[in-house]
PDB file of C-alpha atoms in Angstrom:
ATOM      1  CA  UNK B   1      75.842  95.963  57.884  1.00 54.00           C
ATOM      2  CA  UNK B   2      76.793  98.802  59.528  1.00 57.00           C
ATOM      3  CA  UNK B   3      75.916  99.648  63.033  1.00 62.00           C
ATOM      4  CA  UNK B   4      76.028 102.781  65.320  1.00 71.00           C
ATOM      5  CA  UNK B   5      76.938 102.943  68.880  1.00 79.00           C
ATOM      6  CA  UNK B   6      73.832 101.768  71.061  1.00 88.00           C
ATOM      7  CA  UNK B   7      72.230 103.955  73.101  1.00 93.00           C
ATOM      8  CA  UNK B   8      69.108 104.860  75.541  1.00 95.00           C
ATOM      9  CA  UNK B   9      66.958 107.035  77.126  1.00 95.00           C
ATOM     10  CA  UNK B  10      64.125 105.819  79.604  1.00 92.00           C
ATOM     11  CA  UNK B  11      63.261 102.562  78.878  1.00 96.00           C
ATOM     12  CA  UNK B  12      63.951 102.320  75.204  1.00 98.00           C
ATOM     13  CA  UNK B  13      67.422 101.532  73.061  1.00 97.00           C
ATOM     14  CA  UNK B  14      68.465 104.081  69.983  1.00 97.00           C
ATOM     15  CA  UNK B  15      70.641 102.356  67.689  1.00 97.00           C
ATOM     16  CA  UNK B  16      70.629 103.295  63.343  1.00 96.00           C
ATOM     17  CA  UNK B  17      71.782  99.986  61.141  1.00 95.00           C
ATOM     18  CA  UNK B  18      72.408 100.908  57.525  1.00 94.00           C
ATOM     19  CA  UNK B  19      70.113 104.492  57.356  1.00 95.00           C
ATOM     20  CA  UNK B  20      67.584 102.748  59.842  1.00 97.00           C
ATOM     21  CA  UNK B  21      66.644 103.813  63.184  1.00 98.00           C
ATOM     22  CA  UNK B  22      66.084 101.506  65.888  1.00 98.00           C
ATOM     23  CA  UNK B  23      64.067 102.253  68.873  1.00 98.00           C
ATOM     24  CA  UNK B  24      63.741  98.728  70.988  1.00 98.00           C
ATOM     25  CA  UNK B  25      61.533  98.784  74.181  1.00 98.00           C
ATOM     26  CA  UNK B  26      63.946  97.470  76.990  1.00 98.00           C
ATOM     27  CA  UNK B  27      62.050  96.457  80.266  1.00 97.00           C
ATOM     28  CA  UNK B  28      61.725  93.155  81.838  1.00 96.00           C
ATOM     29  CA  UNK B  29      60.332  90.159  80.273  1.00 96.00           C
ATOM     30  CA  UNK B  30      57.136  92.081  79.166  1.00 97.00           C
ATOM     31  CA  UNK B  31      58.470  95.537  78.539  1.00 98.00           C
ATOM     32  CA  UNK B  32      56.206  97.431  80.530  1.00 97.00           C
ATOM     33  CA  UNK B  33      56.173 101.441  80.269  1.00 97.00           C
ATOM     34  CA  UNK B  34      56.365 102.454  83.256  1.00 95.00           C
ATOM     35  CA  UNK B  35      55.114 105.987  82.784  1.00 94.00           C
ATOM     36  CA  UNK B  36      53.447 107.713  79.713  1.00 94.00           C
ATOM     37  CA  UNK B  37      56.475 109.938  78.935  1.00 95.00           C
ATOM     38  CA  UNK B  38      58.739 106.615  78.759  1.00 96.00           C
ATOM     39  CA  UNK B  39      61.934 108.510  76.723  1.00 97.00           C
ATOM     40  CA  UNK B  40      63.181 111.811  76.956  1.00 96.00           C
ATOM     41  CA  UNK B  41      61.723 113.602  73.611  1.00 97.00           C
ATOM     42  CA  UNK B  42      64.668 116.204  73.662  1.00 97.00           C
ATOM     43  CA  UNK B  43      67.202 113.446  73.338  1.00 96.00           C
ATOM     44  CA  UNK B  44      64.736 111.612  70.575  1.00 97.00           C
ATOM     45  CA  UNK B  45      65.085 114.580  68.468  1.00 97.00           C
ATOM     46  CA  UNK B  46      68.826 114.941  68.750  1.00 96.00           C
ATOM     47  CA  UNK B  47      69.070 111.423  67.625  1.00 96.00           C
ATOM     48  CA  UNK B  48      67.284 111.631  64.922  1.00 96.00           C
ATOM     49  CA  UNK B  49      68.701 115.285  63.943  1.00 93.00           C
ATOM     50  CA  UNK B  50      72.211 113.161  64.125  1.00 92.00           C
ATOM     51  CA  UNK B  51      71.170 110.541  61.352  1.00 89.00           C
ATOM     52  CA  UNK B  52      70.482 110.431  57.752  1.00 88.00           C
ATOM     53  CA  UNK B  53      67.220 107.744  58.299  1.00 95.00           C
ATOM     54  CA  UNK B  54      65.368 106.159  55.557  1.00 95.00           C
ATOM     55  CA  UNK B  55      63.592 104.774  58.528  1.00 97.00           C
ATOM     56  CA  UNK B  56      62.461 103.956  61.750  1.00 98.00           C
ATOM     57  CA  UNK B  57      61.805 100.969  63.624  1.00 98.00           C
ATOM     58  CA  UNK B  58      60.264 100.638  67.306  1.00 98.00           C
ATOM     59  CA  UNK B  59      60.133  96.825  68.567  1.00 98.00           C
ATOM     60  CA  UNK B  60      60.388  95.160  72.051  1.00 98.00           C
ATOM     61  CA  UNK B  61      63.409  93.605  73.332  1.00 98.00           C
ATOM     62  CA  UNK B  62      62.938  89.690  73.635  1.00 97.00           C
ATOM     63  CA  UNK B  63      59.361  88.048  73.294  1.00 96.00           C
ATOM     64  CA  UNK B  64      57.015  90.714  73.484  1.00 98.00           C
ATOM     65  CA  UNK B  65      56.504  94.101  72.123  1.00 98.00           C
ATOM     66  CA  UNK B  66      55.142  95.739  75.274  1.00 98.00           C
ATOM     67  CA  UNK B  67      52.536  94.598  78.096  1.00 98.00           C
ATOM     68  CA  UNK B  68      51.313  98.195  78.194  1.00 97.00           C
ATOM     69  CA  UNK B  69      51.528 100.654  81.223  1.00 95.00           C
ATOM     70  CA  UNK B  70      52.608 100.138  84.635  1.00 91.00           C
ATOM     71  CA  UNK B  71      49.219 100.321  86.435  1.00 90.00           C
ATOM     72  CA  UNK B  72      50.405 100.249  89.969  1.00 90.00           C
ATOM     73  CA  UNK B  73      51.967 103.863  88.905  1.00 89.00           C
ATOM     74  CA  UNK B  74      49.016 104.903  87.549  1.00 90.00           C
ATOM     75  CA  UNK B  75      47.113 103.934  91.020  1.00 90.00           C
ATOM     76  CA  UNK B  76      50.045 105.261  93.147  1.00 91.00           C
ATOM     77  CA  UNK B  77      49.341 108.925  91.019  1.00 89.00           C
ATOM     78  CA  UNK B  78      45.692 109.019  90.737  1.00 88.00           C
ATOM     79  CA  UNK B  79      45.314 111.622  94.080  1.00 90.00           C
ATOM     80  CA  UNK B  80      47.990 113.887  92.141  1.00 91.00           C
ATOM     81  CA  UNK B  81      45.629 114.464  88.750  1.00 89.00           C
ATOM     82  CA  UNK B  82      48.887 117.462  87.881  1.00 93.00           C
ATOM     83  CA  UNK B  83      51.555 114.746  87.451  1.00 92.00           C
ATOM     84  CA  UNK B  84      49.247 112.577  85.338  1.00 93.00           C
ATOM     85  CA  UNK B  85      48.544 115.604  83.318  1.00 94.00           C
ATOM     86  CA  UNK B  86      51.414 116.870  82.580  1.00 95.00           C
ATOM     87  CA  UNK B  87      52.714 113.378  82.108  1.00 94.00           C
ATOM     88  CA  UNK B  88      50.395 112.596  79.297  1.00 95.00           C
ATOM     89  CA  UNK B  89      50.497 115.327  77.359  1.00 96.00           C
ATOM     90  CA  UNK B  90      54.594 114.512  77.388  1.00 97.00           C
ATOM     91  CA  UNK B  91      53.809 111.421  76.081  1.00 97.00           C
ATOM     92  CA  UNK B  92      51.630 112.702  73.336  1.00 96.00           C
ATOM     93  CA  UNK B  93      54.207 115.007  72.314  1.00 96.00           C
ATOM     94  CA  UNK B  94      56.276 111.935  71.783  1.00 98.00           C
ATOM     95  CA  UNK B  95      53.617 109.942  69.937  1.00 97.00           C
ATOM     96  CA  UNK B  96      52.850 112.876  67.925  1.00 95.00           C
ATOM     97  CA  UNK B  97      56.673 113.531  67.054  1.00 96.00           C
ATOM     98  CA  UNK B  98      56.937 110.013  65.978  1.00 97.00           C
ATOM     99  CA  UNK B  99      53.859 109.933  63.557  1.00 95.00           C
ATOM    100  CA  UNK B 100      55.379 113.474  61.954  1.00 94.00           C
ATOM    101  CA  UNK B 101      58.514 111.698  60.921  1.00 96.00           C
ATOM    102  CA  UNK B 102      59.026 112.466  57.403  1.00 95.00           C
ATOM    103  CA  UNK B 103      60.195 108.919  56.961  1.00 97.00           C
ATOM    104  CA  UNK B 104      59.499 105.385  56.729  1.00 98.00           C
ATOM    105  CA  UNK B 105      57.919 104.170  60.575  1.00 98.00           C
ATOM    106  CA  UNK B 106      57.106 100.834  61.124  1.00 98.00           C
ATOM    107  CA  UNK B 107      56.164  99.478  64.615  1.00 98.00           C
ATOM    108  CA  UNK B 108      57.710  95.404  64.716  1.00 98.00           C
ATOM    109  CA  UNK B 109      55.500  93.535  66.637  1.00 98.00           C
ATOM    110  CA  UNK B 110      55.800  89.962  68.507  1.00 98.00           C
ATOM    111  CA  UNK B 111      54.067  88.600  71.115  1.00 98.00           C
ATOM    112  CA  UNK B 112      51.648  90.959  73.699  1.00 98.00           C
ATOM    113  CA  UNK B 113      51.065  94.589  72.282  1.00 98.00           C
ATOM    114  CA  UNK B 114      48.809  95.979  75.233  1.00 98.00           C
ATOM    115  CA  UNK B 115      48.415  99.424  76.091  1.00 98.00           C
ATOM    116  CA  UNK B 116      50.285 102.430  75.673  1.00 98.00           C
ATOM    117  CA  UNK B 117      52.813  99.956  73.802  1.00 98.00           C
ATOM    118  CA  UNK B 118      49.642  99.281  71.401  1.00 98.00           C
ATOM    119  CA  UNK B 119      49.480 103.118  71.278  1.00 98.00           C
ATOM    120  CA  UNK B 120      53.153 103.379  70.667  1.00 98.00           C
ATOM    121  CA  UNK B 121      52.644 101.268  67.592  1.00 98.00           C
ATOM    122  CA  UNK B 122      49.784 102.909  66.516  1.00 98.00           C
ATOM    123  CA  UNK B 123      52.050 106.075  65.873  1.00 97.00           C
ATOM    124  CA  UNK B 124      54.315 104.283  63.679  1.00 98.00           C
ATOM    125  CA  UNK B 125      52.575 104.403  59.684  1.00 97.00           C
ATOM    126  CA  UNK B 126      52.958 100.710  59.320  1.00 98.00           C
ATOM    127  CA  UNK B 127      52.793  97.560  61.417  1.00 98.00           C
ATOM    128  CA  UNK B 128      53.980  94.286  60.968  1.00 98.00           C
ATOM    129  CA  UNK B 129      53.581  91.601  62.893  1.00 98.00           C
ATOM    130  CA  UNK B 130      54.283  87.914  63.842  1.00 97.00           C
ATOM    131  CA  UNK B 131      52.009  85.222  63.557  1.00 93.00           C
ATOM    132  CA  UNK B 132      51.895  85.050  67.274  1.00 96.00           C
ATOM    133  CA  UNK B 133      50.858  88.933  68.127  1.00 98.00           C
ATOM    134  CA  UNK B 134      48.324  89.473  70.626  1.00 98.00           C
ATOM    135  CA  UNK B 135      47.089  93.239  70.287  1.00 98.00           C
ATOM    136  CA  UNK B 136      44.433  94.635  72.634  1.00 98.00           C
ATOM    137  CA  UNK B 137      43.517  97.935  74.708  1.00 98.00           C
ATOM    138  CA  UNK B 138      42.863  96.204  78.033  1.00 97.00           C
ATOM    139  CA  UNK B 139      42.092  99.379  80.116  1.00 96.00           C
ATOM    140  CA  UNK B 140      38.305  99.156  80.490  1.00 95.00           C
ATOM    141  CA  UNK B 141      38.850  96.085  82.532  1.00 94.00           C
ATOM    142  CA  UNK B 142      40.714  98.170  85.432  1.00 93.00           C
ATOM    143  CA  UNK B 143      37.472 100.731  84.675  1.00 94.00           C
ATOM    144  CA  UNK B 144      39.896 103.233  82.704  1.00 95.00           C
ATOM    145  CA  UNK B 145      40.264 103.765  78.812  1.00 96.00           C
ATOM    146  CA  UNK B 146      43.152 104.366  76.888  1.00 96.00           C
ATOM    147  CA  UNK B 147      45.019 108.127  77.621  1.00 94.00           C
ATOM    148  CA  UNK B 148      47.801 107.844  74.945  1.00 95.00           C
ATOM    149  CA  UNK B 149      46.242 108.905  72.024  1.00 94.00           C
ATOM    150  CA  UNK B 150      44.657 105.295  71.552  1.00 96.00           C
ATOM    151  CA  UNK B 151      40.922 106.042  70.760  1.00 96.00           C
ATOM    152  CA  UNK B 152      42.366 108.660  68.303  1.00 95.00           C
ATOM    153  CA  UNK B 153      44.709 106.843  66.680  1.00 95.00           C
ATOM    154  CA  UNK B 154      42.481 103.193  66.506  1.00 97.00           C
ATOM    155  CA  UNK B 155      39.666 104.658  64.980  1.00 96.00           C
ATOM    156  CA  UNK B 156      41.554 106.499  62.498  1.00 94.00           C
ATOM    157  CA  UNK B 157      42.615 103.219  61.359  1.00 96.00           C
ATOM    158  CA  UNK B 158      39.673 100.614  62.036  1.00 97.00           C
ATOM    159  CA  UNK B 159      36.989 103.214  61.680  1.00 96.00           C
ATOM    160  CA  UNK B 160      34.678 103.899  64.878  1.00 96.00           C
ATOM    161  CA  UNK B 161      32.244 101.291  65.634  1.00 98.00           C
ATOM    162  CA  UNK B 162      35.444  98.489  65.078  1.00 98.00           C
ATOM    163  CA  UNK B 163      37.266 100.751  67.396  1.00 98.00           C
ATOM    164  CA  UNK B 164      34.388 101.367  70.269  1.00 98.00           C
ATOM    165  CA  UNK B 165      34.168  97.925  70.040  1.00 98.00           C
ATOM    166  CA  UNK B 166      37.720  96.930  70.724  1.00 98.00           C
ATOM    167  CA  UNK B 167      38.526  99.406  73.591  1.00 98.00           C
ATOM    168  CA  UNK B 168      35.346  98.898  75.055  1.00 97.00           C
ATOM    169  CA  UNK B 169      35.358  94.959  75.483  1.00 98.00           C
ATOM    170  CA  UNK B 170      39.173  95.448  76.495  1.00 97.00           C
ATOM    171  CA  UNK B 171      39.319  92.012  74.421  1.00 97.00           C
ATOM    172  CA  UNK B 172      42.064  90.345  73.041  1.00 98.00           C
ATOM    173  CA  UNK B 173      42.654  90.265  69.020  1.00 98.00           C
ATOM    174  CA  UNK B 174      45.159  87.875  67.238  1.00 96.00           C
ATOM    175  CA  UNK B 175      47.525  88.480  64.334  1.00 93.00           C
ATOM    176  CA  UNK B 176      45.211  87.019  61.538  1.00 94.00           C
ATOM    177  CA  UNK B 177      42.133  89.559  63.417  1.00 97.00           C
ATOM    178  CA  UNK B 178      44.615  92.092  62.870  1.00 97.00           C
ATOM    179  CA  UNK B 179      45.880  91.865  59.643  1.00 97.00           C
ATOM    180  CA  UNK B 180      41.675  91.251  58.958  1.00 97.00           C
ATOM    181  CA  UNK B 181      41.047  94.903  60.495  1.00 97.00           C
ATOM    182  CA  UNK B 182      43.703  97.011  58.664  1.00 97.00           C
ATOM    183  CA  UNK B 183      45.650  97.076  62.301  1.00 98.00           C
ATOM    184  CA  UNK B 184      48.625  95.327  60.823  1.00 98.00           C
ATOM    185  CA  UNK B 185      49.860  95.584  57.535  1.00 98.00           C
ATOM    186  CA  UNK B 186      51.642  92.289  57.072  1.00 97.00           C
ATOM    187  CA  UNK B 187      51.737  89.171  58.910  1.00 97.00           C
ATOM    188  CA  UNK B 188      55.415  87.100  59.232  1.00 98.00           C
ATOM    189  CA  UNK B 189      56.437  84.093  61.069  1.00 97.00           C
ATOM    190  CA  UNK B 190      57.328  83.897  64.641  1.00 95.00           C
ATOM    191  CA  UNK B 191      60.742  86.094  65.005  1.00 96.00           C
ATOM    192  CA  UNK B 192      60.911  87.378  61.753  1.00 97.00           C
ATOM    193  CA  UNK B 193      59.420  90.841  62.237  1.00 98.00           C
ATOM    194  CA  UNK B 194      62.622  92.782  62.444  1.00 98.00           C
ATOM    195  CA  UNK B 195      63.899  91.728  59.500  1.00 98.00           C
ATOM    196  CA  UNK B 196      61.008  92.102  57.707  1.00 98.00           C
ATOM    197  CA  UNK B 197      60.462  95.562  58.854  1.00 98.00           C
ATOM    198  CA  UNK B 198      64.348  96.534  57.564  1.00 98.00           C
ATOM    199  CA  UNK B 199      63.078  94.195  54.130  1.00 98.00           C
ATOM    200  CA  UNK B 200      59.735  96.604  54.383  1.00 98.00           C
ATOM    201  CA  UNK B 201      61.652  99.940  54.136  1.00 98.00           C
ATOM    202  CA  UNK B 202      64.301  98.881  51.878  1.00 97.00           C
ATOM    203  CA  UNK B 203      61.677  97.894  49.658  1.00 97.00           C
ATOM    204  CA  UNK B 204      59.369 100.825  49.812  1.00 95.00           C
ATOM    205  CA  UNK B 205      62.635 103.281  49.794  1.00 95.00           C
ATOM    206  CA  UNK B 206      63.909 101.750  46.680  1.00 95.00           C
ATOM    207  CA  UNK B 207      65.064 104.219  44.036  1.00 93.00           C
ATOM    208  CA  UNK B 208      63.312 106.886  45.912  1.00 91.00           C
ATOM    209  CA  UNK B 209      65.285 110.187  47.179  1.00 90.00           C
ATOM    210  CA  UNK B 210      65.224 111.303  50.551  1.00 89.00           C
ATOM    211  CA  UNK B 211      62.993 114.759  49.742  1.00 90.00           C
ATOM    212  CA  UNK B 212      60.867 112.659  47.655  1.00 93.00           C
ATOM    213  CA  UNK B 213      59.841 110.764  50.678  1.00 92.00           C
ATOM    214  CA  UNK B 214      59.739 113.415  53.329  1.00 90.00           C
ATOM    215  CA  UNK B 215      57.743 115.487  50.976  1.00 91.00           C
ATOM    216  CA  UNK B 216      55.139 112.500  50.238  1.00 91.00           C
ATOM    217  CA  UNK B 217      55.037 111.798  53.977  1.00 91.00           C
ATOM    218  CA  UNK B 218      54.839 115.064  55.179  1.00 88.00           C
ATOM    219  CA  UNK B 219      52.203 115.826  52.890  1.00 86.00           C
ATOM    220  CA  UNK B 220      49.529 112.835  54.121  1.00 85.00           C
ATOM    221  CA  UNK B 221      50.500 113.827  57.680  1.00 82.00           C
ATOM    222  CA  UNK B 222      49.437 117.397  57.733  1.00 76.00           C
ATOM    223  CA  UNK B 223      45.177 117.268  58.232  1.00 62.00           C
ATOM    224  CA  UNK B 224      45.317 114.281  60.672  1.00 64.00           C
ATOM    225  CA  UNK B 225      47.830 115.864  62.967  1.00 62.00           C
ATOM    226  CA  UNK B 226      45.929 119.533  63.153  1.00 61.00           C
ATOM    227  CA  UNK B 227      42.418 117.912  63.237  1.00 65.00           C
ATOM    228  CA  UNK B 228      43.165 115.278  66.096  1.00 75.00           C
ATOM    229  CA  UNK B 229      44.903 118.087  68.564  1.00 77.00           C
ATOM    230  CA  UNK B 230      41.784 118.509  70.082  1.00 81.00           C
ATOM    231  CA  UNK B 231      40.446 115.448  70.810  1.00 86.00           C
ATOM    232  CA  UNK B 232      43.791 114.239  72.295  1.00 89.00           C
ATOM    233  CA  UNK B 233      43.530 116.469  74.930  1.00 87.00           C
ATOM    234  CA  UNK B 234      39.798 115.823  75.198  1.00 89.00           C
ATOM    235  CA  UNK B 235      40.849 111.891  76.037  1.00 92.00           C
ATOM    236  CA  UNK B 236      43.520 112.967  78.220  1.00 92.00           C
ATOM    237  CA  UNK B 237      40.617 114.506  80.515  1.00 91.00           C
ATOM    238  CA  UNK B 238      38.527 111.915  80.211  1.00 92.00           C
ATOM    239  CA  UNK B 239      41.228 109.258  81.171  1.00 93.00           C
ATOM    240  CA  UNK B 240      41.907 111.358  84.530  1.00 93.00           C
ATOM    241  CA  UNK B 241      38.723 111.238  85.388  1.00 92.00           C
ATOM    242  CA  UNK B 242      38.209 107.893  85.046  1.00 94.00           C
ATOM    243  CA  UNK B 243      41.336 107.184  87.210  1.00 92.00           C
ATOM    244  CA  UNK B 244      40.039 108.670  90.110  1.00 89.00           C
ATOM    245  CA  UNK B 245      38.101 106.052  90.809  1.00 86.00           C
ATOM    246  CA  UNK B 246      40.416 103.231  89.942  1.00 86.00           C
TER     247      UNK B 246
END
């Protein structure tokens, strides 16, 4: 195999094995994002610009995918609603750049997917995960909700009253649950999920030219990205205010 030079911006790794992009969450034992914009987008899109991907994987480093946001931030920032603002809507713009790919995205998931990393995954097309994946949208037991696109992007997938449910009890929901729900695609054993996402691409790449793909893809994006711009913003508001009182 070949690999590219590794590199990173914010908390996540950039490195592209064999026309596949590899985005790997790097922060402490439970890869915590420490704020909602958690890579510089700019550099994102010179990366990508710079390969020829088939596709693109985002994982954690180590054990777990990601424990979700730093909350002690998000306290530290809730007199200064500005910052929080404008630091959302930067991290939308990342989420939202990452589901318009016109490739193969599939979020690798092991261990604790909580959060914004939860919401990071949900931007991704596909998800697999290990038999050990915990998924859940803790928030509403701090009194918040998710601000990250996460009641958009869960109910798109789960339909609503699966996803009120879920964000509202803030409760825990294992790998079989998921795969159950439509949240993950495809269930493999305990530190398999990398290679099965590179298996997962190859696969569904297979004989298939690169404008083939990026037209298909580009094609099923279009109506969800216009019709959920305003209701992103609509959670973003609804998240600050909620925060206040945290």
């Amino acid at each position: 195999m070949t690999y590219s030079e590794e590199k990173k911006s914010g908390v996540v790794c950039f490195e592209e094995v064999n026309q596949i992009g590899i985005l790997t969450i790097d922060n402490g034992s439970q890869n915590k994002i420490p704020q909602p914009d958690f890579l510089d987008l700019s550099f994102l899109k010179e990366w990508i610009s710079e390969q020829r991907l088939k596709g693109l994987i985002i994982t954690g480093k180590g054990r777990h995918f990601s424990a979700g946001a730093d909350v002690d931030n998000i306290r530290a920032n809730k007199d200064n609603p500005g910052y929080l603002r404008e630091a959302l809507k930067k991290g939308r713009d990342i989420l939202n750049y990452i589901e318009s790919l016109p490739i193969i995205t599939v979020a690798a998931i092991s261990g604790i997917c909580f959060g914004a990393g939860l919401e990071i995954a949900l931007s991704c097309q596909f998800r697999i995960g290990t038999a050990n994946a915990l998924l859940a949208f803790p928030e509403s037991n701090i009194g918040i909700m998710p601000g990250l696109t996460g009641t958009i992007r869960l109910s798109r997938i789960v339909g609503k009253s699966k996803a009120l449910e879920i964000i509202i009890t803030g409760r825990t929901i294992n790998g079989e649950e998921s795969y159950s729900l439509g949240l993950v695609d495809k269930i493999v054993p305990n530190k398999t999920h990398l290679s099965a996402a590179v298996q997962f691409i190859n696969e569904l790449t297979k004989n298939k030219s690169h404008q083939q793909i990026r037209s298909i893809i580009q094609s099923v994006n279009k109506s969800a990205v216009e019709k959920d711009a305003i209701a992103m913003e609509y959670e973003s508001e609804m998240f600050l205010k909620l925060v206040e009182n945290i």
